[in-house]
PDB file of C-alpha atoms in Angstrom:
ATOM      1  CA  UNK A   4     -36.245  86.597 -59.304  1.00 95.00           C
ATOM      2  CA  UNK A   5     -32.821  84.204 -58.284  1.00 97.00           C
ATOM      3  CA  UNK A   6     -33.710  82.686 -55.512  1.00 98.00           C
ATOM      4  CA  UNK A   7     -33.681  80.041 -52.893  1.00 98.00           C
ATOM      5  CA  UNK A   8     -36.282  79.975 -50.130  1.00 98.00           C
ATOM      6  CA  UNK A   9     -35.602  77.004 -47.224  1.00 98.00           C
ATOM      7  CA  UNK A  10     -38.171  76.364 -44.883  1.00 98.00           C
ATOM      8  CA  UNK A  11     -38.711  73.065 -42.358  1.00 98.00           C
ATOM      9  CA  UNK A  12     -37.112  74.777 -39.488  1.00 97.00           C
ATOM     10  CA  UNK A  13     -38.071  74.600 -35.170  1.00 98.00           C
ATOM     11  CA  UNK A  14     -37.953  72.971 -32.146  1.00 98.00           C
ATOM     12  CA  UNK A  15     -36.841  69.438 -32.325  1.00 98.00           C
ATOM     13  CA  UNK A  16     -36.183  67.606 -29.305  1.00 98.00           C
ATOM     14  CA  UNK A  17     -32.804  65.313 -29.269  1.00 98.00           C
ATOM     15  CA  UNK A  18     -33.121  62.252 -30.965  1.00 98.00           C
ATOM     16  CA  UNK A  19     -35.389  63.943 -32.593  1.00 98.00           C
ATOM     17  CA  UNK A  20     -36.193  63.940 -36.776  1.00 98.00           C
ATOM     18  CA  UNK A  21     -36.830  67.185 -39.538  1.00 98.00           C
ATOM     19  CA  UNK A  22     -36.736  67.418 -42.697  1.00 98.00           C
ATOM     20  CA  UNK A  23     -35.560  71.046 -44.476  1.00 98.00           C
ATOM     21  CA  UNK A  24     -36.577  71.886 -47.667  1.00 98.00           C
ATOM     22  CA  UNK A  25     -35.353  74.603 -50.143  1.00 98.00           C
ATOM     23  CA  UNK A  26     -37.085  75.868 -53.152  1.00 98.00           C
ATOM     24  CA  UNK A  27     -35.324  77.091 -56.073  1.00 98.00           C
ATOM     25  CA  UNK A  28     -36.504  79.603 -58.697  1.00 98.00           C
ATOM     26  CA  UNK A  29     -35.424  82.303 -61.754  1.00 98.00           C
ATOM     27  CA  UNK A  30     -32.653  79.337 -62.736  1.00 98.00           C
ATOM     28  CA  UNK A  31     -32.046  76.035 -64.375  1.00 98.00           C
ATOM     29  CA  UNK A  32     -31.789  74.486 -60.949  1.00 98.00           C
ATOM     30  CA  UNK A  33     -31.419  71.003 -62.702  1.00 97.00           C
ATOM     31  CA  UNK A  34     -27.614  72.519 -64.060  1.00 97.00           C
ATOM     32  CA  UNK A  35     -25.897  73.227 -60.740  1.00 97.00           C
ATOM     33  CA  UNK A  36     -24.502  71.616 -57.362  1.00 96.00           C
ATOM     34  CA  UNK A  37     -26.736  72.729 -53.986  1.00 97.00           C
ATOM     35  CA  UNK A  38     -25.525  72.703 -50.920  1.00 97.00           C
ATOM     36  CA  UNK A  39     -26.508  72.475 -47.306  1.00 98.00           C
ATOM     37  CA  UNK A  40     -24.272  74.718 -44.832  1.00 98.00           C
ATOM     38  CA  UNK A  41     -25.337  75.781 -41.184  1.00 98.00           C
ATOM     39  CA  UNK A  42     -24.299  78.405 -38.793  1.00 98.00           C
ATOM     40  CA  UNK A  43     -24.379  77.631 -35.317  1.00 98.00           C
ATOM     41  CA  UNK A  44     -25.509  80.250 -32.939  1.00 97.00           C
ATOM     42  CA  UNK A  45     -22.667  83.063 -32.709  1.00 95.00           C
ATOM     43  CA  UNK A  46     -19.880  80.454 -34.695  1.00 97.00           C
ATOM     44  CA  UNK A  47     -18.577  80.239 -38.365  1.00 97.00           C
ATOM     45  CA  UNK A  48     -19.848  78.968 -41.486  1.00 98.00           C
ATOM     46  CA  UNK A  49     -19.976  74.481 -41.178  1.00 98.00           C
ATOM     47  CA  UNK A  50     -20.362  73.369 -45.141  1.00 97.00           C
ATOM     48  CA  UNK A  51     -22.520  69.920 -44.369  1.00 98.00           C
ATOM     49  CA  UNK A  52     -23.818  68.101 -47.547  1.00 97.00           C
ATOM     50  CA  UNK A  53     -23.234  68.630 -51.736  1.00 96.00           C
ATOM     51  CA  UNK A  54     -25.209  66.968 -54.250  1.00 96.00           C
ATOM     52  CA  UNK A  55     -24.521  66.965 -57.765  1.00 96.00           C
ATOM     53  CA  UNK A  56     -26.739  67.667 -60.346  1.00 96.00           C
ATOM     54  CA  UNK A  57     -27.873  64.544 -61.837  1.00 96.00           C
ATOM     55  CA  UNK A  58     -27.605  62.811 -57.267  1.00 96.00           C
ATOM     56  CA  UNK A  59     -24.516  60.660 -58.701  1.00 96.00           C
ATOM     57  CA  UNK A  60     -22.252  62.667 -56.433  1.00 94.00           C
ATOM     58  CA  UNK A  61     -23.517  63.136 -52.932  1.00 96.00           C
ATOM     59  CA  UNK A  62     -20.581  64.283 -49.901  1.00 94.00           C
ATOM     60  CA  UNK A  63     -21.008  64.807 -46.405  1.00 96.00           C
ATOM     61  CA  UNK A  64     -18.665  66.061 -43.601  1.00 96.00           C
ATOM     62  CA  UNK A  65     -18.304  63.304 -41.013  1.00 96.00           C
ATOM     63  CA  UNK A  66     -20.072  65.235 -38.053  1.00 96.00           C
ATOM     64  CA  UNK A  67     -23.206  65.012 -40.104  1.00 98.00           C
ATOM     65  CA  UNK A  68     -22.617  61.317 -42.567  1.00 97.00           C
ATOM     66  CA  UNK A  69     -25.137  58.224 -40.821  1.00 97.00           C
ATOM     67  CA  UNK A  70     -27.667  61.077 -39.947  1.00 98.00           C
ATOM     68  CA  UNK A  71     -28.184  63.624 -42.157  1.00 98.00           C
ATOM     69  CA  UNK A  72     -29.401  62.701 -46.381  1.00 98.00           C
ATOM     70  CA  UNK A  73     -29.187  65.060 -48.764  1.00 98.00           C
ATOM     71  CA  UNK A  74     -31.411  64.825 -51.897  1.00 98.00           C
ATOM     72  CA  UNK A  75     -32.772  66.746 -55.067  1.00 98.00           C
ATOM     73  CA  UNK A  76     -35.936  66.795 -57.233  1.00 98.00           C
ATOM     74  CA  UNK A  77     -34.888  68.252 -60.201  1.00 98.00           C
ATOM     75  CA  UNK A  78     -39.000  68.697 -61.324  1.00 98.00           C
ATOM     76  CA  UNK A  79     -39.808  70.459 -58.311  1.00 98.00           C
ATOM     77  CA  UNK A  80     -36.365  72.930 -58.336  1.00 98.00           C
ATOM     78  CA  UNK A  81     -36.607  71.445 -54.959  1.00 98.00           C
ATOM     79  CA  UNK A  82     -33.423  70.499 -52.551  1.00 98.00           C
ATOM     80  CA  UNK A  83     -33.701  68.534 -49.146  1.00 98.00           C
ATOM     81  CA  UNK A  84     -32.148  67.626 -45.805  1.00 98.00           C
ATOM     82  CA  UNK A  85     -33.476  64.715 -43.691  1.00 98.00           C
ATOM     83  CA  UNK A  86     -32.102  65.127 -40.255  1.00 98.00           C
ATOM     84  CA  UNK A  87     -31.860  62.148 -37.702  1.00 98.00           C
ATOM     85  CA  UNK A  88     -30.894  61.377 -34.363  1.00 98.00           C
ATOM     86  CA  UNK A  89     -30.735  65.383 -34.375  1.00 98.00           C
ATOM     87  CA  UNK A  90     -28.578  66.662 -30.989  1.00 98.00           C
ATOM     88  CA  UNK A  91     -28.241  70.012 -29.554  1.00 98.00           C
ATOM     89  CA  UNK A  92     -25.019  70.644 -31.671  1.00 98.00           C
ATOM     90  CA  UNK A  93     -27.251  70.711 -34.673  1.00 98.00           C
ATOM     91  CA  UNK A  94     -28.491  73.824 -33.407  1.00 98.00           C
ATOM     92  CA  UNK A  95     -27.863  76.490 -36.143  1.00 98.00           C
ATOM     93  CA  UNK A  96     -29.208  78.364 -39.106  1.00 98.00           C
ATOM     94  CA  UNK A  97     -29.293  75.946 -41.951  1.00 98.00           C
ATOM     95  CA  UNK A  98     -29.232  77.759 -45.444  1.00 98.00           C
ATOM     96  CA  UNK A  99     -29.376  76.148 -48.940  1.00 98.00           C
ATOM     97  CA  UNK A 100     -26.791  77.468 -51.370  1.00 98.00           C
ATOM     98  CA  UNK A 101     -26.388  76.884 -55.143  1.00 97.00           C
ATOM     99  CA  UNK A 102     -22.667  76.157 -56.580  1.00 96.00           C
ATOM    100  CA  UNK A 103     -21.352  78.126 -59.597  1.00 94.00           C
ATOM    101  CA  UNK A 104     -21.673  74.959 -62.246  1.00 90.00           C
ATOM    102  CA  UNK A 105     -21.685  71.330 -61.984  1.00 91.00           C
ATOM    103  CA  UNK A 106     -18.037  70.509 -61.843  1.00 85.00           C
ATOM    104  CA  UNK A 107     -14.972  69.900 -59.289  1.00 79.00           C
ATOM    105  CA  UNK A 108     -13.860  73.750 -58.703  1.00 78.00           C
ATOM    106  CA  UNK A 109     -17.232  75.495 -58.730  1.00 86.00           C
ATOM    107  CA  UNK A 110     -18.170  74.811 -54.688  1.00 88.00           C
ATOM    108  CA  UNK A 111     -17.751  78.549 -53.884  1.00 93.00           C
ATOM    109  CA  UNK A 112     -21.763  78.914 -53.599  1.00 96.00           C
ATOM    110  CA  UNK A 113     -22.831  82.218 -55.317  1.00 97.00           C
ATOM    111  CA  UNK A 114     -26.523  81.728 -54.066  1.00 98.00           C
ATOM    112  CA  UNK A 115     -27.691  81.300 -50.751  1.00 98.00           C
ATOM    113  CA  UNK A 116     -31.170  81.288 -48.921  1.00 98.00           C
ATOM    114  CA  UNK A 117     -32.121  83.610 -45.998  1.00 97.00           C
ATOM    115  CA  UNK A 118     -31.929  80.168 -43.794  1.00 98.00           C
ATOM    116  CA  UNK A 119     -34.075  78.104 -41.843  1.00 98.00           C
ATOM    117  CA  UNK A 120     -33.078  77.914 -38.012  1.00 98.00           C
ATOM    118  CA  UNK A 121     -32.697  74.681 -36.433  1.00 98.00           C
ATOM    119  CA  UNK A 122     -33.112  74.522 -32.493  1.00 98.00           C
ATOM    120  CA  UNK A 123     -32.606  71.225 -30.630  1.00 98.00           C
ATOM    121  CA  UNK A 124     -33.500  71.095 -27.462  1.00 97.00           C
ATOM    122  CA  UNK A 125     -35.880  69.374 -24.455  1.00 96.00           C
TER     123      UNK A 125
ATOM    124  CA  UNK B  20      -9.226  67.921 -43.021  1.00 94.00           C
ATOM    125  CA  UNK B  21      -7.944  71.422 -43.904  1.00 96.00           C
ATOM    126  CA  UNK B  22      -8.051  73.962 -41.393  1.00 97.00           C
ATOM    127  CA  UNK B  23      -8.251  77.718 -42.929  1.00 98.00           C
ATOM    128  CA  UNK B  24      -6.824  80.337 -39.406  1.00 98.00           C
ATOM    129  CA  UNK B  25      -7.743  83.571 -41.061  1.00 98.00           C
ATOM    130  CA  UNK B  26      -6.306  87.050 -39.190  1.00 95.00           C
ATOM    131  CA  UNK B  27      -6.683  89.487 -37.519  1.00 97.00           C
ATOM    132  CA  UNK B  28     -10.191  88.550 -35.371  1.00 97.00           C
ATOM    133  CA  UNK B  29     -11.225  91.606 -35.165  1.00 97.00           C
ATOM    134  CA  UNK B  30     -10.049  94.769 -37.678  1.00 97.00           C
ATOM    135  CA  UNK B  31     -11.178  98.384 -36.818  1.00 97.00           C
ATOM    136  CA  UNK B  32     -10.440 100.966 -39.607  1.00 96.00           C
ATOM    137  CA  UNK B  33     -11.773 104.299 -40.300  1.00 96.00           C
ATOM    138  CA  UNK B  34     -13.478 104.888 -43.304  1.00 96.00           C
ATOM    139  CA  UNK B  35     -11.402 105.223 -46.934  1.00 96.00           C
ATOM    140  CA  UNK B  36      -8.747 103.162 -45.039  1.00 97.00           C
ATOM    141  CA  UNK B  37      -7.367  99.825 -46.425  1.00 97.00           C
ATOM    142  CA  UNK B  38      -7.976  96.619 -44.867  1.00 97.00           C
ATOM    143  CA  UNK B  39      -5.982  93.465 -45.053  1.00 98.00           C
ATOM    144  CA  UNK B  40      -7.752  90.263 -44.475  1.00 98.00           C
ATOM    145  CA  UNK B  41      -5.058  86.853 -44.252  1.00 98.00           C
ATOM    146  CA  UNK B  42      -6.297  83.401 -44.372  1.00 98.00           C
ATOM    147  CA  UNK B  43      -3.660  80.486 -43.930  1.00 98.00           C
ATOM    148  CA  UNK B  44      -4.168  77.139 -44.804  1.00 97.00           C
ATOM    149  CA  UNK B  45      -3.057  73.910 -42.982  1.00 97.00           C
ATOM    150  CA  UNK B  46      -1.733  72.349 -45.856  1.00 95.00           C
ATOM    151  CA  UNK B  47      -1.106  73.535 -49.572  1.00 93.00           C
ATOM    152  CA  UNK B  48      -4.534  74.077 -51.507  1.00 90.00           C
ATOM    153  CA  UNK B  49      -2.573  72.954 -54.626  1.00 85.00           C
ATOM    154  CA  UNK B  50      -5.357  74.762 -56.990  1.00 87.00           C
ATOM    155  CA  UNK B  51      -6.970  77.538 -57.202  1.00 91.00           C
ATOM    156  CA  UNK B  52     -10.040  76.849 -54.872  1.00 95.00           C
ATOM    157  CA  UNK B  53     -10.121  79.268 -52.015  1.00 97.00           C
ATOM    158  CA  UNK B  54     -13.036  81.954 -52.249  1.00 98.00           C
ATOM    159  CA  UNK B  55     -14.015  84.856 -49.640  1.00 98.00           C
ATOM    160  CA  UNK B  56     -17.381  85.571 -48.388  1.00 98.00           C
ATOM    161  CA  UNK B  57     -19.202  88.851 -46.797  1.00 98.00           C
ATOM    162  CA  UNK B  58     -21.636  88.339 -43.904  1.00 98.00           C
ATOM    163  CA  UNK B  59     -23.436  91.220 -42.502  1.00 97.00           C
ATOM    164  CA  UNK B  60     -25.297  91.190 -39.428  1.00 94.00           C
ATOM    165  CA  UNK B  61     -28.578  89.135 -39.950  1.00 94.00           C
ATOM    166  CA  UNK B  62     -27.887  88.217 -43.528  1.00 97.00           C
ATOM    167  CA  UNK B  63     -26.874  85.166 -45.339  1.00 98.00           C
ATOM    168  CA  UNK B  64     -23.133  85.238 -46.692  1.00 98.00           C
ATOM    169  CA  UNK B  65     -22.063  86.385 -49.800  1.00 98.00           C
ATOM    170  CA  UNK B  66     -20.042  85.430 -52.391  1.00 98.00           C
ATOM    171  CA  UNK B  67     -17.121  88.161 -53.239  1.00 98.00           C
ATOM    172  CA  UNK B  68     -14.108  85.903 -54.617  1.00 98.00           C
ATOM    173  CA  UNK B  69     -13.626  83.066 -56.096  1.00 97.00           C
ATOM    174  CA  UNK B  70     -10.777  81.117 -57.540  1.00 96.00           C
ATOM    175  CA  UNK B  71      -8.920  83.383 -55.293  1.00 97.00           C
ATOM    176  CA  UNK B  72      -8.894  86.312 -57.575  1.00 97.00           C
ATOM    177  CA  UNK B  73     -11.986  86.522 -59.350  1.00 97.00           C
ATOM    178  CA  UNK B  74     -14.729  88.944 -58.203  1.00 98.00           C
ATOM    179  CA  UNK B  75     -18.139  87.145 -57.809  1.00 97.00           C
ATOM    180  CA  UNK B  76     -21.191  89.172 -60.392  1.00 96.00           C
ATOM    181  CA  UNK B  77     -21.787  93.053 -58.500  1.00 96.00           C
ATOM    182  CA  UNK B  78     -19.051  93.200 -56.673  1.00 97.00           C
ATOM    183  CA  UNK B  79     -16.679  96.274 -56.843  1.00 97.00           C
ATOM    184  CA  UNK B  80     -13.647  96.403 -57.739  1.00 96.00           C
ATOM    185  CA  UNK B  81     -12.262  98.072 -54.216  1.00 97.00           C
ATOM    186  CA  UNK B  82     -12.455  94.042 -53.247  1.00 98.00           C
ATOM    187  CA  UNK B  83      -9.576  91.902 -54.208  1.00 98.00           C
ATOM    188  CA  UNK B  84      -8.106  88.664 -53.618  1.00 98.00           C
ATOM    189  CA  UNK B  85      -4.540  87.170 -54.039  1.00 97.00           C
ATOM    190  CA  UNK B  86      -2.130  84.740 -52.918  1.00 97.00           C
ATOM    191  CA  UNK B  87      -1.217  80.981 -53.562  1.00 95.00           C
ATOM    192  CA  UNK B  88      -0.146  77.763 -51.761  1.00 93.00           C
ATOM    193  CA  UNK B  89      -1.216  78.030 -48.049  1.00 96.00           C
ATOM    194  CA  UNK B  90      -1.507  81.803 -48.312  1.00 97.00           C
ATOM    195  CA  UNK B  91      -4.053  84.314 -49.474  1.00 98.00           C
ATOM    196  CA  UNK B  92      -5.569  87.942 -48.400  1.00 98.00           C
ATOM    197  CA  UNK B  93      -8.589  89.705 -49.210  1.00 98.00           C
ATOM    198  CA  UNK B  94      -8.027  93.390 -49.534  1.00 98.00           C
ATOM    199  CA  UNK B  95     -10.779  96.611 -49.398  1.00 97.00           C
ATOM    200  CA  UNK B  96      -8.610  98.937 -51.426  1.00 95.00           C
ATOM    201  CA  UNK B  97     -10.815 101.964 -49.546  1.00 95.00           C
ATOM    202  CA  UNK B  98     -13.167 100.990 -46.696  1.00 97.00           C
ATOM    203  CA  UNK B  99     -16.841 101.782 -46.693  1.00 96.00           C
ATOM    204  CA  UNK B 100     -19.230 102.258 -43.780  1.00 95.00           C
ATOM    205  CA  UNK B 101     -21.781  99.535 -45.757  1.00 96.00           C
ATOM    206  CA  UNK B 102     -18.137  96.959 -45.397  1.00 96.00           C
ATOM    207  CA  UNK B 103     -18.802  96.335 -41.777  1.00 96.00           C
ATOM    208  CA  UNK B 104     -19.431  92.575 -41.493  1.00 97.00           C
ATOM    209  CA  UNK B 105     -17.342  89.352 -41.106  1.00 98.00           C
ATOM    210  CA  UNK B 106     -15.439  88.170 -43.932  1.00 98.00           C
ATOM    211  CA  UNK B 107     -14.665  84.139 -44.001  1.00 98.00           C
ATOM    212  CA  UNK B 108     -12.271  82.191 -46.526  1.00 98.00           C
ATOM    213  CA  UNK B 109     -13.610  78.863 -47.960  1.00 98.00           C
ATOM    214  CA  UNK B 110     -11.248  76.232 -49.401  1.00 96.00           C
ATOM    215  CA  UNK B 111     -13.364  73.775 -51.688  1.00 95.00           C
ATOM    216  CA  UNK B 112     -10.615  71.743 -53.259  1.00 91.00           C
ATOM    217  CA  UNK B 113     -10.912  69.053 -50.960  1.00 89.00           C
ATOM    218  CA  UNK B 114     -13.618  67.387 -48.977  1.00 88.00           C
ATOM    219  CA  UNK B 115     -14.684  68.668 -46.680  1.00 94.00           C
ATOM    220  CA  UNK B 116     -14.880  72.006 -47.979  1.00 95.00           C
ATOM    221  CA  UNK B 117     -13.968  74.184 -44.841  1.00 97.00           C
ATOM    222  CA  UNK B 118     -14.615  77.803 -44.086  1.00 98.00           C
ATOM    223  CA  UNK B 119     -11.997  80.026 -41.782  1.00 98.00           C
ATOM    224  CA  UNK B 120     -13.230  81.089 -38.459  1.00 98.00           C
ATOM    225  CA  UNK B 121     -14.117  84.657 -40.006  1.00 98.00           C
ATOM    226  CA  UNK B 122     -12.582  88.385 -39.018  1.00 98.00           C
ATOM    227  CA  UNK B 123     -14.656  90.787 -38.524  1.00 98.00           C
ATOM    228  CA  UNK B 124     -14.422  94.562 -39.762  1.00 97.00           C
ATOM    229  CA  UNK B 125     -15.700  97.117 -37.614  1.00 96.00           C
ATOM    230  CA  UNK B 126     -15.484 101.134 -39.151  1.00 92.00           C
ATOM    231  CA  UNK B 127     -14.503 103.228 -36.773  1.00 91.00           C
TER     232      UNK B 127
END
């Protein structure tokens, strides 16, 4: 079965450190762009981190870029989020989504996980 | 930064009806690279169009996109009860990617 499965989630207090993880299976996960994007409590969609296939090309938005990492392990189907200095508006769902290919134009993710919620607080 | 201000927040249509979703960009997308997503309550979004016309794998055709420049608009041709959730628009031509705020469809 397609699928991606995150786990890593809870209560984190501010300042505070977790690390997400998201396992891939039933496609070449080595071939395609992941994603992290999280959903704050009651808000929109917040795309956070990309990483290419191969980790050349790695983006961040800027709420997230000093304390958040994105990585890949392309032998586990595995994708990650390291999460530092977390504060309470990091609370959210975080899901894991796969891109449509590997190249500039396919970041409309046509996969996504069930999510992993995030809750920061004393 | 691009901002995506989709409209209306809130649409409420009776069944077989046809909804009009708008999503305006702050600046022209110059590509093709705006996509819609459906997000029931409790689930995860999902992909319905990308390349602002192309319908993702398993969707029906009663979905549609269009537009170009700073404007586009999802369409349900003929509203389904199973259609209630709330739809966002997604640029991803240029970081950061950025999703609307979302409007939601309720069925009368």
């Amino acid at each position: 079965e397609v699928q991606l499965v995150e786990s890593g989630g809870g209560l984190v207090k501010p300042g505070g450190s977790l690390r997400l993880s998201c396992a891939a299976s039933g496609f070449t996960f080595s071939s395609y762009t992941m994603n992290w994007v999280r959903q704050a409590p009651g808000k929109g969609l917040e795309w956070l981190s990309s990483i290419d296939s191969s980790s050349f090309y790695i983006y961040y938005t800027d709420s997230v870029k000093g304390r958040f990492t994105i990585s890949r392990d392309n032998a586990k189907n595995s994708l990650y989020l390291q999460m530092n200095s977390l504060r309470a508006e990091d609370t959210a769902v975080y899901y894991c989504a796969k891109n449509r290919g590997d190249y500039h134009g396919s970041g409309s993710p046509d996969l996504w996980g069930q999510g992993t919620l995030v809750t920061v607080s004393s | 930064e691009i901002v995506l201000t989709q409209s209306p927040g809130t649409l409420s249509l009776s069944p077989g009806e046809r909804a009009t979703l708008s999503c305006r960009a702050s600046q022209s997308l110059s590509s093709t690279y705006l996509a819609w997503y459906q997000q029931k309550p409790g689930q995860a979004p999902r992909l319905l169009i990308y390349d602002i016309s192309n319908r993702a794998t398993g969707i029906p055709d009663r979905f549609s996109g269009s537009g170009s420049g700073t404007d586009f608009t999802l369409t349900i041709s003929r509203l389904e009860p199973e259609d209630l959730a709330v739809y966002y628009c997604q640029q991803y031509n240029y970081s950061p990617w950025t999703f609307g705020q979302g409007t939601k469809v309720e069925i009368k």
